[in-house]
Amino acid sequence: MPARTFLLLVLFAASDLCIAERITLRLSFDAPATDQRAIALMEKFEPGIRHFANFQPHWNASLFRQGTELVAVARGNLDMTVTSAQQLAEFIPEFSIFTAGYVHRDATHQVAVFDAPLMDPFRQKAEDILGVKLLSVMYLGRRQLNLRTDQKILKPGDLSGIKLRMPNSSTWQFLGRALGASPTPMAFSEVYTALQTGAVDGQDNPLPTVVNSRFYEVTKQIILTSHIVDLNYIAFSKIVWDSLTAAQQGDVQKAADEAAEYGRRNQLALEESLMQFLRDEGLDIYEPDLDAFRDRVQSIYKQSEYARSWPRGLLAEINSL
Ligand code: KDO
């Protein structure tokens, strides 16, 4: 074979054009493409795997409805998703410790918890029970109350009778009640219209979400409860993972970590800068009696069914990190 032909063959085999061993990774995510976590996946995860995989993201829950993604992965109908402790807790009760109000202190604490040995049994159960590998923790942010009504909310008792939309999972409904509100289960995609029509009195999400999904257009105030420093996990099908070479597994893990770190930095910056933007849009933003909220929420969780599923000493270990 002439050297020139051989060289061309080698170049072809090493190039992206060599489709023989390329795989496709379909991801279903309930966030819009303009969310920092989605941007991070496109800017950091996709480039890190494009030498052997076609990344196919489906935003806005356009492929699988919010809350159905984990089962889709477990059944082999989906390769990746960005899931939550709340969704995992539907199948593995002890994940509820990461859904409890006022547990994670901040983004750094979230990473310390995810990287600590205490997380190993959680990751193992997600793999054994759901066939889902939790690659990295993504920072969603400090969830705040966001109401379309304008009465002052200074302590939990002020939320009595307030119809607060919370996501569908049972741990979200519990958090809504622990705050003192009347929680209404609803998918993320329906929240804007529900606020606009008054079907609910409010919702809770971090400031970047309030801006990115334009909830500020249909609400009047934000109460800085920071009742949960929320997170998501980049979740990968175990079946697909086991089909990869060790090198490809390393590339996937590295790309996921880079996306999580990049998204965290950008989300944290947004949380700081958006306060003024929202005030300029006319929203009233203020801190309530944080001790009153924290004391009530933490005592309700400690006495809850959820706490009974938490491995002994785990909350103290999380607090010690
Ligand atoms: C929401 O539905 O309020 C929520 O914040 C829950 C999160 O776990 C996550 O699903 C998020 O929506 C979406 O990614 C949209 O930001």
Short mmCIF file of C-alpha atoms and ligand atoms in Angstrom, two decimals:
data_model
loop_
_atom_site.label_atom_id
_atom_site.label_comp_id
_atom_site.label_asym_id
_atom_site.label_seq_id
_atom_site.Cartn_x
_atom_site.Cartn_y
_atom_site.Cartn_z
CA MET A 1 0.00 0.00 0.00
CA PRO A 2 1.50 3.39 -1.00
CA ALA A 3 2.62 5.40 2.05
CA ARG A 4 0.30 8.28 1.08
CA THR A 5 -2.77 5.99 1.12
CA PHE A 6 -1.70 4.47 4.45
CA LEU A 7 -1.26 7.94 5.97
CA LEU A 8 -4.71 9.01 4.72
CA LEU A 9 -6.25 5.86 6.25
CA VAL A 10 -4.54 6.54 9.60
CA LEU A 11 -5.70 10.18 9.59
CA PHE A 12 -9.24 9.10 8.70
CA ALA A 13 -9.33 6.50 11.47
CA ALA A 14 -8.13 9.05 14.03
CA SER A 15 -10.48 11.80 12.85
CA ASP A 16 -14.02 12.61 13.89
CA LEU A 17 -15.10 11.32 10.50
CA CYS A 18 -14.33 7.81 11.61
CA ILE A 19 -17.88 6.98 12.72
CA ALA A 20 -17.20 3.27 13.32
CA GLU A 21 -16.74 3.48 17.09
CA ARG A 22 -18.71 6.73 17.73
CA ILE A 23 -21.61 6.54 20.17
CA THR A 24 -24.59 8.84 20.69
CA LEU A 25 -25.37 10.21 24.16
CA ARG A 26 -28.95 11.46 24.48
CA LEU A 27 -29.57 13.70 27.50
CA SER A 28 -32.99 14.84 28.73
CA PHE A 29 -32.95 17.93 30.96
CA ASP A 30 -35.90 19.92 32.34
CA ALA A 31 -34.02 23.24 32.17
CA PRO A 32 -33.97 25.65 29.22
CA ALA A 33 -30.84 25.89 27.04
CA THR A 34 -30.10 29.34 28.51
CA ASP A 35 -29.71 27.94 32.05
CA GLN A 36 -26.10 27.98 33.34
CA ARG A 37 -26.16 24.20 33.84
CA ALA A 38 -27.21 23.68 30.21
CA ILE A 39 -24.61 26.17 28.97
CA ALA A 40 -21.94 24.37 31.02
CA LEU A 41 -22.88 21.01 29.46
CA MET A 42 -22.59 22.50 25.96
CA GLU A 43 -19.39 24.44 26.60
CA LYS A 44 -17.51 21.93 28.75
CA PHE A 45 -19.08 18.45 28.63
CA GLU A 46 -19.71 18.22 24.84
CA PRO A 47 -16.16 19.24 23.76
CA GLY A 48 -14.65 16.78 26.23
CA ILE A 49 -16.31 13.76 24.64
CA ARG A 50 -16.83 14.82 20.99
CA HIS A 51 -13.80 12.77 19.89
CA PHE A 52 -15.83 9.62 20.41
CA ALA A 53 -19.45 10.59 21.14
CA ASN A 54 -22.26 12.63 19.60
CA PHE A 55 -23.85 14.54 22.51
CA GLN A 56 -27.60 15.03 21.90
CA PRO A 57 -29.15 17.27 24.59
CA HIS A 58 -32.94 17.73 24.80
CA TRP A 59 -33.75 20.84 26.90
CA ASN A 60 -37.00 21.97 28.55
CA ALA A 61 -38.06 18.39 29.31
CA SER A 62 -38.78 18.06 25.56
CA LEU A 63 -37.83 14.36 25.48
CA PHE A 64 -38.97 13.16 28.94
CA ARG A 65 -41.26 15.06 31.35
CA GLN A 66 -39.70 16.39 34.59
CA GLY A 67 -39.53 13.51 37.08
CA THR A 68 -39.61 10.67 34.52
CA GLU A 69 -35.96 10.83 33.42
CA LEU A 70 -34.49 8.44 36.02
CA VAL A 71 -36.88 5.63 35.09
CA ALA A 72 -36.07 6.28 31.41
CA VAL A 73 -32.36 5.79 32.16
CA ALA A 74 -33.09 2.72 34.32
CA ARG A 75 -35.06 1.19 31.43
CA GLY A 76 -32.31 1.89 28.90
CA ASN A 77 -34.39 4.51 27.04
CA LEU A 78 -32.11 7.42 27.92
CA ASP A 79 -28.33 7.77 28.29
CA MET A 80 -28.01 10.88 30.50
CA THR A 81 -30.01 13.31 32.57
CA VAL A 82 -29.48 16.02 35.17
CA THR A 83 -31.34 14.61 38.15
CA SER A 84 -31.96 15.73 41.73
CA ALA A 85 -31.77 14.31 45.23
CA GLN A 86 -35.55 14.83 45.34
CA GLN A 87 -36.07 12.53 42.35
CA LEU A 88 -33.59 9.95 43.66
CA ALA A 89 -35.31 9.99 47.08
CA GLU A 90 -38.48 8.67 45.38
CA PHE A 91 -36.56 5.40 44.86
CA ILE A 92 -33.84 5.57 47.55
CA PRO A 93 -35.29 7.15 50.73
CA GLU A 94 -31.98 8.12 52.36
CA PHE A 95 -31.32 10.62 49.54
CA SER A 96 -33.95 12.71 51.35
CA ILE A 97 -31.18 14.00 53.64
CA PHE A 98 -29.97 16.10 50.68
CA THR A 99 -33.50 17.43 50.14
CA ALA A 100 -33.95 18.68 53.70
CA GLY A 101 -34.11 22.40 54.26
CA TYR A 102 -31.04 24.15 55.74
CA VAL A 103 -28.61 21.21 55.44
CA HIS A 104 -26.09 22.20 52.74
CA ARG A 105 -24.51 25.53 53.76
CA ASP A 106 -23.16 26.68 50.35
CA ALA A 107 -21.69 25.50 47.02
CA THR A 108 -18.35 24.56 48.58
CA HIS A 109 -20.07 22.47 51.24
CA GLN A 110 -22.11 20.73 48.51
CA VAL A 111 -18.91 19.66 46.72
CA ALA A 112 -17.27 18.56 49.98
CA VAL A 113 -20.28 16.36 50.74
CA PHE A 114 -20.41 14.88 47.22
CA ASP A 115 -16.66 14.12 47.28
CA ALA A 116 -16.70 12.66 50.83
CA PRO A 117 -16.65 8.87 51.52
CA LEU A 118 -20.14 9.24 53.04
CA MET A 119 -21.43 9.60 49.46
CA ASP A 120 -20.15 6.18 48.34
CA PRO A 121 -23.14 4.14 49.63
CA PHE A 122 -25.52 6.64 47.95
CA ARG A 123 -23.69 6.34 44.60
CA GLN A 124 -23.60 2.55 44.92
CA LYS A 125 -27.35 2.34 45.55
CA ALA A 126 -28.11 4.61 42.59
CA GLU A 127 -26.06 2.24 40.42
CA ASP A 128 -27.46 -0.98 41.91
CA ILE A 129 -31.13 0.04 42.09
CA LEU A 130 -31.51 2.45 39.17
CA GLY A 131 -28.55 1.66 36.91
CA VAL A 132 -27.57 5.33 37.20
CA LYS A 133 -24.03 6.58 37.76
CA LEU A 134 -23.86 9.97 39.52
CA LEU A 135 -20.86 11.66 37.89
CA SER A 136 -20.78 15.18 39.34
CA VAL A 137 -22.76 17.55 41.54
CA MET A 138 -24.08 20.72 39.86
CA TYR A 139 -24.86 23.87 41.83
CA LEU A 140 -28.46 25.02 41.28
CA GLY A 141 -28.40 27.66 43.97
CA ARG A 142 -30.05 29.04 47.06
CA ARG A 143 -33.82 28.64 46.71
CA GLN A 144 -35.85 31.73 47.65
CA LEU A 145 -39.58 32.31 47.96
CA ASN A 146 -41.00 34.21 44.96
CA LEU A 147 -44.58 35.44 45.37
CA ARG A 148 -47.08 37.19 43.04
CA THR A 149 -48.79 38.62 46.14
CA ASP A 150 -47.30 41.49 48.14
CA GLN A 151 -47.97 40.80 51.82
CA LYS A 152 -44.82 40.82 53.97
CA ILE A 153 -43.47 37.34 54.80
CA LEU A 154 -41.20 37.62 57.85
CA LYS A 155 -41.77 34.29 59.62
CA PRO A 156 -43.17 30.83 58.72
CA GLY A 157 -46.62 31.67 60.15
CA ASP A 158 -46.97 34.39 57.48
CA LEU A 159 -47.03 31.65 54.80
CA SER A 160 -50.17 30.06 56.22
CA GLY A 161 -52.67 29.59 53.37
CA ILE A 162 -50.18 30.63 50.70
CA LYS A 163 -50.47 28.27 47.69
CA LEU A 164 -46.79 27.63 46.98
CA ARG A 165 -45.95 25.66 43.86
CA MET A 166 -43.36 23.02 44.58
CA PRO A 167 -42.05 20.35 42.17
CA ASN A 168 -43.94 17.06 42.12
CA SER A 169 -41.72 14.85 44.31
CA SER A 170 -42.97 14.08 47.84
CA THR A 171 -39.83 15.57 49.44
CA TRP A 172 -40.58 18.89 47.70
CA GLN A 173 -44.15 18.86 49.02
CA PHE A 174 -42.79 18.15 52.51
CA LEU A 175 -40.38 21.11 52.25
CA GLY A 176 -43.28 23.38 51.24
CA ARG A 177 -45.22 22.34 54.35
CA ALA A 178 -42.10 22.64 56.57
CA LEU A 179 -41.81 26.26 55.43
CA GLY A 180 -45.41 26.86 56.57
CA ALA A 181 -47.09 27.11 53.15
CA SER A 182 -49.72 25.02 51.35
CA PRO A 183 -47.66 23.25 48.65
CA THR A 184 -49.11 22.60 45.17
CA PRO A 185 -47.36 19.96 43.01
CA MET A 186 -46.61 21.22 39.47
CA ALA A 187 -44.07 20.61 36.73
CA PHE A 188 -41.50 23.35 36.16
CA SER A 189 -42.80 24.00 32.63
CA GLU A 190 -46.23 25.09 33.98
CA VAL A 191 -45.00 27.53 36.63
CA TYR A 192 -44.92 30.76 34.58
CA THR A 193 -48.55 30.42 33.47
CA ALA A 194 -49.68 29.39 36.97
CA LEU A 195 -48.12 32.56 38.40
CA GLN A 196 -49.57 34.68 35.59
CA THR A 197 -53.12 33.37 36.09
CA GLY A 198 -52.96 33.23 39.88
CA ALA A 199 -53.42 29.45 39.93
CA VAL A 200 -50.68 29.57 42.58
CA ASP A 201 -49.52 32.41 44.87
CA GLY A 202 -45.83 31.75 44.36
CA GLN A 203 -42.96 29.40 43.66
CA ASP A 204 -39.45 28.82 44.99
CA ASN A 205 -36.24 28.77 42.98
CA PRO A 206 -32.79 30.38 42.97
CA LEU A 207 -32.52 33.93 41.56
CA PRO A 208 -30.92 32.80 38.26
CA THR A 209 -33.99 30.64 37.57
CA VAL A 210 -36.37 33.50 38.48
CA VAL A 211 -34.60 35.60 35.83
CA ASN A 212 -33.89 32.89 33.23
CA SER A 213 -37.50 31.66 33.23
CA ARG A 214 -38.79 35.25 33.54
CA PHE A 215 -40.84 34.57 36.69
CA TYR A 216 -40.05 38.17 37.73
CA GLU A 217 -42.49 39.32 35.02
CA VAL A 218 -45.43 37.75 36.91
CA THR A 219 -44.35 38.12 40.55
CA LYS A 220 -43.91 41.01 43.00
CA GLN A 221 -41.50 39.92 45.72
CA ILE A 222 -38.65 37.64 46.74
CA ILE A 223 -38.15 36.55 50.34
CA LEU A 224 -34.53 35.50 50.89
CA THR A 225 -35.18 32.35 52.92
CA SER A 226 -32.32 30.40 51.24
CA HIS A 227 -34.27 27.42 52.58
CA ILE A 228 -32.20 24.93 50.57
CA VAL A 229 -28.88 25.31 48.79
CA ASP A 230 -30.07 23.19 45.92
CA LEU A 231 -28.16 20.84 43.67
CA ASN A 232 -28.49 18.49 40.73
CA TYR A 233 -26.41 15.46 39.71
CA ILE A 234 -25.11 14.70 36.23
CA ALA A 235 -26.48 11.16 35.88
CA PHE A 236 -25.13 8.65 33.35
CA SER A 237 -26.51 5.26 32.31
CA LYS A 238 -24.52 2.45 33.96
CA ILE A 239 -25.13 0.21 30.92
CA VAL A 240 -23.57 2.82 28.61
CA TRP A 241 -20.75 3.48 31.11
CA ASP A 242 -19.82 -0.21 31.23
CA SER A 243 -19.69 -0.29 27.40
CA LEU A 244 -17.00 2.42 27.31
CA THR A 245 -13.25 1.88 27.36
CA ALA A 246 -11.39 2.96 30.50
CA ALA A 247 -10.03 5.94 28.56
CA GLN A 248 -13.53 6.97 27.43
CA GLN A 249 -14.84 6.61 31.01
CA GLY A 250 -12.04 8.92 32.16
CA ASP A 251 -12.94 11.45 29.46
CA VAL A 252 -16.65 11.37 30.42
CA GLN A 253 -15.86 11.84 34.12
CA LYS A 254 -13.42 14.69 33.43
CA ALA A 255 -15.85 16.45 31.07
CA ALA A 256 -18.67 16.14 33.63
CA ASP A 257 -16.48 17.55 36.42
CA GLU A 258 -15.37 20.46 34.23
CA ALA A 259 -18.99 21.22 33.28
CA ALA A 260 -20.09 21.11 36.93
CA GLU A 261 -17.26 23.42 38.08
CA TYR A 262 -17.82 25.87 35.18
CA GLY A 263 -21.57 25.98 35.77
CA ARG A 264 -21.09 26.44 39.53
CA ARG A 265 -18.81 29.46 39.05
CA ASN A 266 -21.23 31.10 36.61
CA GLN A 267 -24.32 30.37 38.72
CA LEU A 268 -22.66 31.82 41.85
CA ALA A 269 -21.72 34.98 39.95
CA LEU A 270 -25.28 35.33 38.67
CA GLU A 271 -26.77 34.90 42.16
CA GLU A 272 -24.78 37.97 43.26
CA SER A 273 -25.45 40.16 40.24
CA LEU A 274 -29.16 39.46 39.75
CA MET A 275 -30.31 40.95 43.07
CA GLN A 276 -29.96 44.48 41.67
CA PHE A 277 -31.48 43.48 38.30
CA LEU A 278 -34.61 42.18 40.05
CA ARG A 279 -34.89 45.31 42.22
CA ASP A 280 -34.61 47.38 39.02
CA GLU A 281 -37.47 45.27 37.62
CA GLY A 282 -39.55 46.46 40.56
CA LEU A 283 -39.51 43.41 42.81
CA ASP A 284 -39.34 43.85 46.58
CA ILE A 285 -36.46 41.67 47.88
CA TYR A 286 -35.78 41.27 51.59
CA GLU A 287 -34.54 38.88 54.27
CA PRO A 288 -37.12 37.38 56.66
CA ASP A 289 -36.45 36.19 60.22
CA LEU A 290 -33.98 33.50 59.08
CA ASP A 291 -33.63 31.94 62.55
CA ALA A 292 -37.41 31.46 62.72
CA PHE A 293 -37.42 29.69 59.34
CA ARG A 294 -34.27 27.63 60.02
CA ASP A 295 -35.40 26.51 63.50
CA ARG A 296 -38.87 25.49 62.34
CA VAL A 297 -37.69 23.66 59.19
CA GLN A 298 -34.82 21.81 60.90
CA SER A 299 -36.98 20.66 63.83
CA ILE A 300 -39.74 19.43 61.46
CA TYR A 301 -37.21 17.40 59.44
CA LYS A 302 -35.58 15.95 62.58
CA GLN A 303 -38.96 14.57 63.71
CA SER A 304 -39.93 13.37 60.22
CA GLU A 305 -40.25 9.91 58.65
CA TYR A 306 -37.43 11.01 56.34
CA ALA A 307 -34.98 11.42 59.22
CA ARG A 308 -35.66 7.81 60.24
CA SER A 309 -34.26 6.69 56.86
CA TRP A 310 -31.01 8.63 57.38
CA PRO A 311 -28.01 6.50 58.40
CA ARG A 312 -27.17 7.19 62.07
CA GLY A 313 -24.68 10.04 62.51
CA LEU A 314 -24.86 11.09 58.84
CA LEU A 315 -26.35 14.55 59.47
CA ALA A 316 -23.64 15.27 62.07
CA GLU A 317 -20.99 14.09 59.59
CA ILE A 318 -22.40 16.34 56.87
CA ASN A 319 -22.44 19.29 59.29
CA SER A 320 -18.82 18.56 60.25
CA LEU A 321 -17.59 18.95 56.63
C1 KDO B 1 -38.11 23.12 39.88
O1 KDO B 1 -38.87 22.37 39.25
O2 KDO B 1 -38.44 24.09 40.61
C2 KDO B 1 -36.61 22.80 39.76
O3 KDO B 1 -35.84 23.84 40.35
C3 KDO B 1 -36.27 21.48 40.44
C4 KDO B 1 -34.80 21.14 40.14
O4 KDO B 1 -34.45 19.86 40.66
C5 KDO B 1 -34.60 21.12 38.63
O5 KDO B 1 -35.39 20.08 38.06
C6 KDO B 1 -35.00 22.48 38.05
O6 KDO B 1 -36.36 22.76 38.36
C7 KDO B 1 -34.91 22.51 36.53
O7 KDO B 1 -33.61 22.10 36.12
C8 KDO B 1 -35.25 23.90 35.99
O8 KDO B 1 -34.36 24.86 36.53
#
